[in-house]
Coordinates of C-alpha atoms and ligand atoms in Angstrom, one line a residue:
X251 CA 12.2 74.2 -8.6
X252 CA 12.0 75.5 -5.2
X253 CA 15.0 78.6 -5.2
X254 CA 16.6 76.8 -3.0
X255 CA 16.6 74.1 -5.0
X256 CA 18.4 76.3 -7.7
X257 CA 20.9 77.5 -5.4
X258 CA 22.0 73.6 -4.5
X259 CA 21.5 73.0 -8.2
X260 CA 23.9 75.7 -9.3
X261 CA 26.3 74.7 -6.2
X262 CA 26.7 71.3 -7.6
X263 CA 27.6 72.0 -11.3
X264 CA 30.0 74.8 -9.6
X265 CA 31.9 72.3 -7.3
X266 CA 30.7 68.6 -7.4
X267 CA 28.0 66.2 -5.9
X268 CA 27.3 67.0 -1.7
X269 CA 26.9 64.8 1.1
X270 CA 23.3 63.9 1.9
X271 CA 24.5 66.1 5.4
X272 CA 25.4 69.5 3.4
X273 CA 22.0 68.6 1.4
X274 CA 20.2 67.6 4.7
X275 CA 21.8 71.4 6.4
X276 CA 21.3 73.7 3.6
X277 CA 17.4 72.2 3.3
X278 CA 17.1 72.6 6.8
X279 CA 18.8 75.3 8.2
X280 CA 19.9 77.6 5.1
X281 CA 19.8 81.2 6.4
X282 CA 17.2 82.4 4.2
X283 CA 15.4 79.6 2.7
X284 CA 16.0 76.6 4.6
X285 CA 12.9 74.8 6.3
X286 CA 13.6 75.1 10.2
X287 CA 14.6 79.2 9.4
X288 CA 11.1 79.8 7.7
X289 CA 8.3 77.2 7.9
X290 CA 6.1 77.1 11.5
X291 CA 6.3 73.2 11.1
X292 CA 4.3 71.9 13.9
X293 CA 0.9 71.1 14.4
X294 CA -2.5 70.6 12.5
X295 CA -1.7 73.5 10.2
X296 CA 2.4 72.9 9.8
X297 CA 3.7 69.6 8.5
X298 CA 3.6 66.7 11.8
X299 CA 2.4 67.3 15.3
X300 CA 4.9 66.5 18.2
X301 CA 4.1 64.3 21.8
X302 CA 3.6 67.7 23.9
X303 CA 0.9 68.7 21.4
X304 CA -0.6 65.5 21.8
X305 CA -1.5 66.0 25.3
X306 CA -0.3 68.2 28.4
X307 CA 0.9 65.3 30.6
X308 CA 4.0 64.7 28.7
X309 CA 5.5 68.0 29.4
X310 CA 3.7 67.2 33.2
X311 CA 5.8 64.1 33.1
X312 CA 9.2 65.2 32.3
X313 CA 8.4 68.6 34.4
X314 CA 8.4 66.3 37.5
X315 CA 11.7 63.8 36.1
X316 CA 13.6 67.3 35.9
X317 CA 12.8 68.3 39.6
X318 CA 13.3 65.1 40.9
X319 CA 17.3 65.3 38.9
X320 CA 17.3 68.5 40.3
X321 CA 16.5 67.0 43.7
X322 CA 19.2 64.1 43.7
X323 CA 22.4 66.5 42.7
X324 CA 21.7 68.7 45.8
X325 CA 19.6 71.3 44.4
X326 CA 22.0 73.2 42.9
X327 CA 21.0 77.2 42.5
X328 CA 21.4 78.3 39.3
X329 CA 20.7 75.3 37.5
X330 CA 20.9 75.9 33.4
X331 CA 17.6 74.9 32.3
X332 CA 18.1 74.2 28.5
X333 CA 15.8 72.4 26.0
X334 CA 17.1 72.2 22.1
X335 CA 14.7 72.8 19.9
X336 CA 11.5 74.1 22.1
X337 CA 8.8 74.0 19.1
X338 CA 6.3 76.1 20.2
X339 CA 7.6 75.7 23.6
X340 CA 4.5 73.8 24.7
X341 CA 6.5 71.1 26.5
X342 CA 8.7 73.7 28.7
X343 CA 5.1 75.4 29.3
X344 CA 3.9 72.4 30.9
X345 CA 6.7 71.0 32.4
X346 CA 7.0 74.9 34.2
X347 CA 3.7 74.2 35.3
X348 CA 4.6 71.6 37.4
X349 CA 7.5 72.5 38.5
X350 CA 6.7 75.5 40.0
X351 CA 5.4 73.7 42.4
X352 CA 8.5 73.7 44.3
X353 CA 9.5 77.0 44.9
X354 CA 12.7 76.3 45.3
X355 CA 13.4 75.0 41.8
X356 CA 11.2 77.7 40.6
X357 CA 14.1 80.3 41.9
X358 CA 16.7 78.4 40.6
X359 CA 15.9 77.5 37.1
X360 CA 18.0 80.0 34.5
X361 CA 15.5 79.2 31.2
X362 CA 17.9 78.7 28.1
X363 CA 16.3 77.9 24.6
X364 CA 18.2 76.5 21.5
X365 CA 16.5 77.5 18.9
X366 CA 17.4 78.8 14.9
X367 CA 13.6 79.2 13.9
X368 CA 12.2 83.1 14.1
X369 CA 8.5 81.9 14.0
X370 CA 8.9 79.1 17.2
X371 CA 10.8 81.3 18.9
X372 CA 8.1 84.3 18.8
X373 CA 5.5 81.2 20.1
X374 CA 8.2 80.1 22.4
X375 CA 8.3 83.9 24.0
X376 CA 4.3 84.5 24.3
X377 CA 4.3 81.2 26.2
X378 CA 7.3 81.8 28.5
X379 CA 7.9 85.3 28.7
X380 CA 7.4 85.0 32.7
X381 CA 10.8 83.1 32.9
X382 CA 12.8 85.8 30.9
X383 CA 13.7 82.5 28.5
X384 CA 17.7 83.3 26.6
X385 CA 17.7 82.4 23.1
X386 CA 20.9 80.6 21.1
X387 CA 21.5 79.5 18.2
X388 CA 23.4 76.5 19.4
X389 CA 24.5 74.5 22.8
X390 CA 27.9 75.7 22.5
X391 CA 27.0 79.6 23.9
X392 CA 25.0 78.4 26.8
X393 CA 27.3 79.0 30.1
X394 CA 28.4 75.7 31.7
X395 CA 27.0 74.6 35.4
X396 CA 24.7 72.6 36.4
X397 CA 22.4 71.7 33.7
X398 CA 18.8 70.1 33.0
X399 CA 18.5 69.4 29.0
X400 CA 15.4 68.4 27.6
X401 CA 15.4 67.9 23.7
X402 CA 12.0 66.0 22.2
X403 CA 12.6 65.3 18.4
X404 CA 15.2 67.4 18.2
X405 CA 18.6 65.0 16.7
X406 CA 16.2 63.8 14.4
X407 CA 16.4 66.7 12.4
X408 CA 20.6 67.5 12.4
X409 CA 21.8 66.3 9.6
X410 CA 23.2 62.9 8.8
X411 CA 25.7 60.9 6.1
X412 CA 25.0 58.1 4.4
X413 CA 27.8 55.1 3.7
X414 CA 26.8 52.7 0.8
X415 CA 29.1 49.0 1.2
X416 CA 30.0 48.6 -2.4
X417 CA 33.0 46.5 -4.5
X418 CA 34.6 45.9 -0.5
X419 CA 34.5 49.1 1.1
X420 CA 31.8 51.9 2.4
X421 CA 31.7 54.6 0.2
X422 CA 29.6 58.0 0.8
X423 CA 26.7 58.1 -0.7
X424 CA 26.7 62.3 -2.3
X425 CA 23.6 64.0 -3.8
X426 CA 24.4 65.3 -7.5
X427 CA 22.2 67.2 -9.8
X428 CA 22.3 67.2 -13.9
X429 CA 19.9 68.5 -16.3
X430 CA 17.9 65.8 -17.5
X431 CA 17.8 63.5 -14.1
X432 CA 17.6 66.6 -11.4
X433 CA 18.9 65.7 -7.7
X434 CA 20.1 62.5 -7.9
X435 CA 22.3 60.0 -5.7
X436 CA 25.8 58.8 -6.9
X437 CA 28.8 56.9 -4.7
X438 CA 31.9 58.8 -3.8
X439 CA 34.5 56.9 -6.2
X440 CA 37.2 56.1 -2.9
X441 CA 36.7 54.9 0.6
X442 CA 34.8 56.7 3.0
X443 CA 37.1 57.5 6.2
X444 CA 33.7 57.9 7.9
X445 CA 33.6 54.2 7.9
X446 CA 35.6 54.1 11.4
X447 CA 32.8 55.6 13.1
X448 CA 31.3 52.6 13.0
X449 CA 31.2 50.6 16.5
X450 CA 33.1 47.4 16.4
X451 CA 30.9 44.9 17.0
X452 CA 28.9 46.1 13.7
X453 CA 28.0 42.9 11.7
X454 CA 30.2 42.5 8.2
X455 CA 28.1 44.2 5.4
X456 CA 26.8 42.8 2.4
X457 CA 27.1 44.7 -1.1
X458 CA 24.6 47.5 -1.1
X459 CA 24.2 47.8 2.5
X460 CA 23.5 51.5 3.4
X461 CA 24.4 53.1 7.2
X462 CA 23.8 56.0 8.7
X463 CA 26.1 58.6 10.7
X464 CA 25.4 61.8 12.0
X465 CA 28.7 63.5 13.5
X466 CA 26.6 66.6 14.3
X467 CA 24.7 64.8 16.5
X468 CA 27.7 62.9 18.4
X469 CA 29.2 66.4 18.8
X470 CA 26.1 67.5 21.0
X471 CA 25.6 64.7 22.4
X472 CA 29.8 64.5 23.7
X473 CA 28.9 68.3 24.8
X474 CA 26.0 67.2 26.8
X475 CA 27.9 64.3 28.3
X476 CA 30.7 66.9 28.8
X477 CA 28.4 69.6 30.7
X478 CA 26.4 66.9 33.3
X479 CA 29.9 64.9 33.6
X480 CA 31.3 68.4 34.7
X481 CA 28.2 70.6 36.1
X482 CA 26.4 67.7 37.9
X483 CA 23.0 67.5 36.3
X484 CA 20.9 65.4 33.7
X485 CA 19.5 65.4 30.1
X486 CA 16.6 63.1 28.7
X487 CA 16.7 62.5 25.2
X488 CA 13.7 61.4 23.3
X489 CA 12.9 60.9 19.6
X490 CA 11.9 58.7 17.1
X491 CA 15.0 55.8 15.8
X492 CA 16.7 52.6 17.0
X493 CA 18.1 51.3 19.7
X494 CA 21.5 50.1 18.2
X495 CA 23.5 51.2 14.9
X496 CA 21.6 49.2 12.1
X497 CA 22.1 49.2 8.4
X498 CA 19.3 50.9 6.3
X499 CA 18.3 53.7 5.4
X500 CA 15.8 56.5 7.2
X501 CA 15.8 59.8 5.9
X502 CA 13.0 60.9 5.0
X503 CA 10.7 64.3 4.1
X504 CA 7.2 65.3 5.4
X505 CA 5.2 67.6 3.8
X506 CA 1.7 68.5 5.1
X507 CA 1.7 65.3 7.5
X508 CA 2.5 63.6 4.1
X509 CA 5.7 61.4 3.1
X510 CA 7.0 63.0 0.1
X511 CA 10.7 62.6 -1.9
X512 CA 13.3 64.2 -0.4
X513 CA 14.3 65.9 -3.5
X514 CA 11.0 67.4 -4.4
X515 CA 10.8 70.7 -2.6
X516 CA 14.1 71.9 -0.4
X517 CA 13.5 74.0 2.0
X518 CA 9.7 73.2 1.8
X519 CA 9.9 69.9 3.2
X520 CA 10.8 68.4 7.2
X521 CA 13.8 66.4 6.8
X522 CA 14.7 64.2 9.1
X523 CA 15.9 60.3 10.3
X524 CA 16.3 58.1 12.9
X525 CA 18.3 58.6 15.6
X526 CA 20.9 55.7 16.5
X527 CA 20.3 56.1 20.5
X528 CA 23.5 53.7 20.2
X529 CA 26.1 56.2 18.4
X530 CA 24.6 59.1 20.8
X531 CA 24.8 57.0 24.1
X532 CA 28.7 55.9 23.6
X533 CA 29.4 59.5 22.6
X534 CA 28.0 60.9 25.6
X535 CA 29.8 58.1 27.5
X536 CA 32.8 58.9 26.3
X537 CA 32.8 62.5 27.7
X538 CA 32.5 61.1 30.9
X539 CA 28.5 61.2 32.0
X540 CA 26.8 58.3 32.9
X541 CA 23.8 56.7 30.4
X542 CA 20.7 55.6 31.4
X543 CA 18.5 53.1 28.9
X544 CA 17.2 53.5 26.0
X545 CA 14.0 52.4 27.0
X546 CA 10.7 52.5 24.8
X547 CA 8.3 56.0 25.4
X548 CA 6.1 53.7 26.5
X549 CA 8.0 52.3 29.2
X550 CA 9.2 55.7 30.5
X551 CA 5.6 57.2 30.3
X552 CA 4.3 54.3 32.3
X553 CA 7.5 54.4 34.5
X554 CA 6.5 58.3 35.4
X555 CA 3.1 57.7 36.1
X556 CA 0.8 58.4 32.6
X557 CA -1.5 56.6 33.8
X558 CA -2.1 58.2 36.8
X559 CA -1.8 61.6 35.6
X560 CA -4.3 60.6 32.8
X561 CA -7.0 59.1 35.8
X562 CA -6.8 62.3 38.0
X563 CA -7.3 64.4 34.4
X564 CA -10.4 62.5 33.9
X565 CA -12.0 62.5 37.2
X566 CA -14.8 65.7 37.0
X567 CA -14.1 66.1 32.8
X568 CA -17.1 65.5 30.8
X569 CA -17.5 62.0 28.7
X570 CA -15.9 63.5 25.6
X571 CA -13.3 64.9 27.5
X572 CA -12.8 61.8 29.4
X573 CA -12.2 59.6 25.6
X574 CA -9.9 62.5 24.4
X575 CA -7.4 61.6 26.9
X576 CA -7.5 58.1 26.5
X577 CA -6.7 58.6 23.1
X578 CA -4.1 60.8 23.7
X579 CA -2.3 58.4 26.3
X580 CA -3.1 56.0 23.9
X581 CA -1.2 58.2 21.0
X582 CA 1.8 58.7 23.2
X583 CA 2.0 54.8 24.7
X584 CA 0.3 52.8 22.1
X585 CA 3.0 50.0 20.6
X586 CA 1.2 50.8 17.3
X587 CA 1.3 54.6 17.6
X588 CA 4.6 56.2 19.2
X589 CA 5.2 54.3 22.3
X590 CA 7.5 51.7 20.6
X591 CA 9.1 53.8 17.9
X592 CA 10.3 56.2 20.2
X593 CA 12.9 56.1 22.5
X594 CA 14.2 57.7 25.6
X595 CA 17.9 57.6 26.8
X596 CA 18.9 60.1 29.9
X597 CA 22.8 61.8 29.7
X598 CA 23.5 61.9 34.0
X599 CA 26.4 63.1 35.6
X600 CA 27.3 61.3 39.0
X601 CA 25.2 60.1 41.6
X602 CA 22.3 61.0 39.7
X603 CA 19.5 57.7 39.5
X604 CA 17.0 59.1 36.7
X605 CA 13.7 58.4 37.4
X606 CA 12.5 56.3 34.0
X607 CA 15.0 53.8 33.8
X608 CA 16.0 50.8 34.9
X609 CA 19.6 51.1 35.9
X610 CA 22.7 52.1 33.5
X611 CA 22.8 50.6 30.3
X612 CA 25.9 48.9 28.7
X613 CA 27.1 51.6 27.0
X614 CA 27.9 52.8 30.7
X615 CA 29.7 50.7 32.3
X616 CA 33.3 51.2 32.3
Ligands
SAM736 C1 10.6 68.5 15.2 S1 10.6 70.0 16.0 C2 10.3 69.5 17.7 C3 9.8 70.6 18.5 C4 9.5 70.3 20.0 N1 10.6 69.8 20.7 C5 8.3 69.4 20.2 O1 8.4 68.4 20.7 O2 7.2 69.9 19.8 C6 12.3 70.4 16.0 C7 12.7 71.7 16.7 O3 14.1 71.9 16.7 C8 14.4 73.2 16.1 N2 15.6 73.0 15.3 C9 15.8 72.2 14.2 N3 17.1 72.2 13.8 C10 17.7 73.0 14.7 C11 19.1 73.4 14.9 N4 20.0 72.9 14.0 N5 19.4 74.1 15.9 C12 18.5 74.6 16.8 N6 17.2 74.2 16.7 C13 16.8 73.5 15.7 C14 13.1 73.5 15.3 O4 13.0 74.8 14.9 C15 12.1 73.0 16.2 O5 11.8 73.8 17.3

């Protein structure tokens, strides 16, 4: 066993089974030995490789969609420049790139990085020491005003419950541990209150139906909606998950771009699941901003002009060069690759159009 794996163990037989969100946290984000706190994670050496270190032009991309907010809410100076969970800040890199090509928002961008892991955040400053980046721990200590968020597969990894429908209610599902059968999962024994999170339209369960909630991520996403609602300003929110709240379940672990069992190796592993663009969307609504889709990664990319940036990459690079990018764009915007899988919502506060989108979804109209 892993020792954090002891540590849960002997937690258990001291107090009872956990939720899969305490398991999910203490894997995750354990001071000492949890997975975001010590592992490097991304890329070919860490455990999965991210859409900005696929290619440049998606940091390009939302570079330009944050000018263009900046643009349309009067070009307020400061503007809170915030992206949760940076990685090896390879996306803000790029996206700086581009738009430094305004002066203007050049000047006004105050760089503010949420960010809990020691090793990303020593990548994160080599990258983008020139715009003196402050580092937090969470949203919450970032001073309010007007505000461009960025977070790319970042809700994916806070940590979720789990809700099993059995004998006529939804009961948590809890992670327990005993000597012979190691982690394990067993049903709370009463009705889960967590049930009323639900939204009301969700169709009537069958027995053994399993959901998935993640109150952490409705609290950010209610403190986003809160920030741009009162600021002015806009977030875009992209990540792997589902359009609407569906039953089954996602969680899952990644270990050396392999699928392993989430019980194997704590604080070793990625944890992570879907994100329910849904729950997030009507929380952020409910603060007051304004949504925008979700749409598909593929239609946003193509909406922000990939494919242009991709032709004026190729024109002058060598053959080789030339089939790398098509891959890439292919990588990022392939229905078979990520360009269906992920999606993209924007959080906006008034009189803000985000480029990307359509119009505002249903979860935004009054
Ligand atoms: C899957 S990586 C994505 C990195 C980057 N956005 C990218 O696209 O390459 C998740 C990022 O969120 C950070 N992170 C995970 N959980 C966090 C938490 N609870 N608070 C702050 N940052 C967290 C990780 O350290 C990492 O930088």
């Amino acid at each position: 066993m892993t020792g954090l794996a002891e540590i849960l163990a002997r937690r258990i037989a001291r107090t009872g089974p956990i939720t899969v969100a305490e398991y999910m946290a203490a894997a995750l984000t354990d001071a000492d030995r949890g997975y975001y706190r010590t592992e490097s994670a991304i890329g070919a050496e860490g455990d999965f490789t991210t859409a900005p270190e696929i290619s440049q032009i998606f940091g390009e991309l939302i570079g330009a969609w944050l000018v263009d907010c900046w643009e349309q809410c009067g070009r307020p100076n400061p503007v809170r420049l915030i992206e949760l969970g940076p990685g090896r800040g390879t996306l803000m890199q790029d996206a700086l790139r581009v738009g430094g090509l305004v002066p203007a928002w050049r000047r006004a961008i105050e760089l503010h990085l949420v960010e809990i892991n020691p090793r990303l955040r020593d990548s994160q400053a080599a990258r983008l020491a020139a715009f003196s980046p402050i580092w937090h721990e969470t949203l919450s200590t970032v001073p309010d005003g007007p505000t461009l968020l960025v977070a790319n597969e970042f809700f994916d990894a806070l940590p979720i419950r789990q809700l099993v429908f059995h004998a006529g209610a939804w009961r948590e599902r809890m992670v327990a541990w005993t000597d012979g059968m190691g982690f394990h999962f067993v049903l709370s024994p009463g009705p889960s209150p967590l049930a009323a999170l639900l939204p009301a339209e969700f169709p009537s369960p069958d027995e053994g139906d399993l959901v998935e909630l993640s109150p952490a991520s409705l609290g950010i996403a209610a403190e986003i909606g809160r920030r741009v609602a009162l600021g002015g300003g806009a977030a875009v929110i992209i990540d792997y998950g589902r359009a609407a709240t569906m039953k089954g379940a996602t969680l899952q672990a990644i270990r050396a771009h392999r699928g392993v069992d989430i019980f194997a190796a704590p604080g070793r592993a990625d944890l992570s699941a879907h994100v329910d663009f849904e729950a997030l969307s009507l929380s952020a609504r409910d603060s007051g901003a304004q949504i925008f889709g979700p749409v598909t990664q593929q239609r946003f990319l193509n909406a922000l002009g990939v494919n242009q940036r991709a032709a004026s990459l190729k024109s002058g690079a060598t053959p080789t060069a030339r089939r790398a990018i098509d891959r890439s764009v292919e990588r990022l915007t392939g229905g078979a690759a990520m360009g269906d899988l992920f999606k993209v919502i924007a959080i906006a506060g008034h009189a803000i159009a985000p480029a990307g989108f359509p119009g505002p979804a249903r979860a935004a109209s009054p």
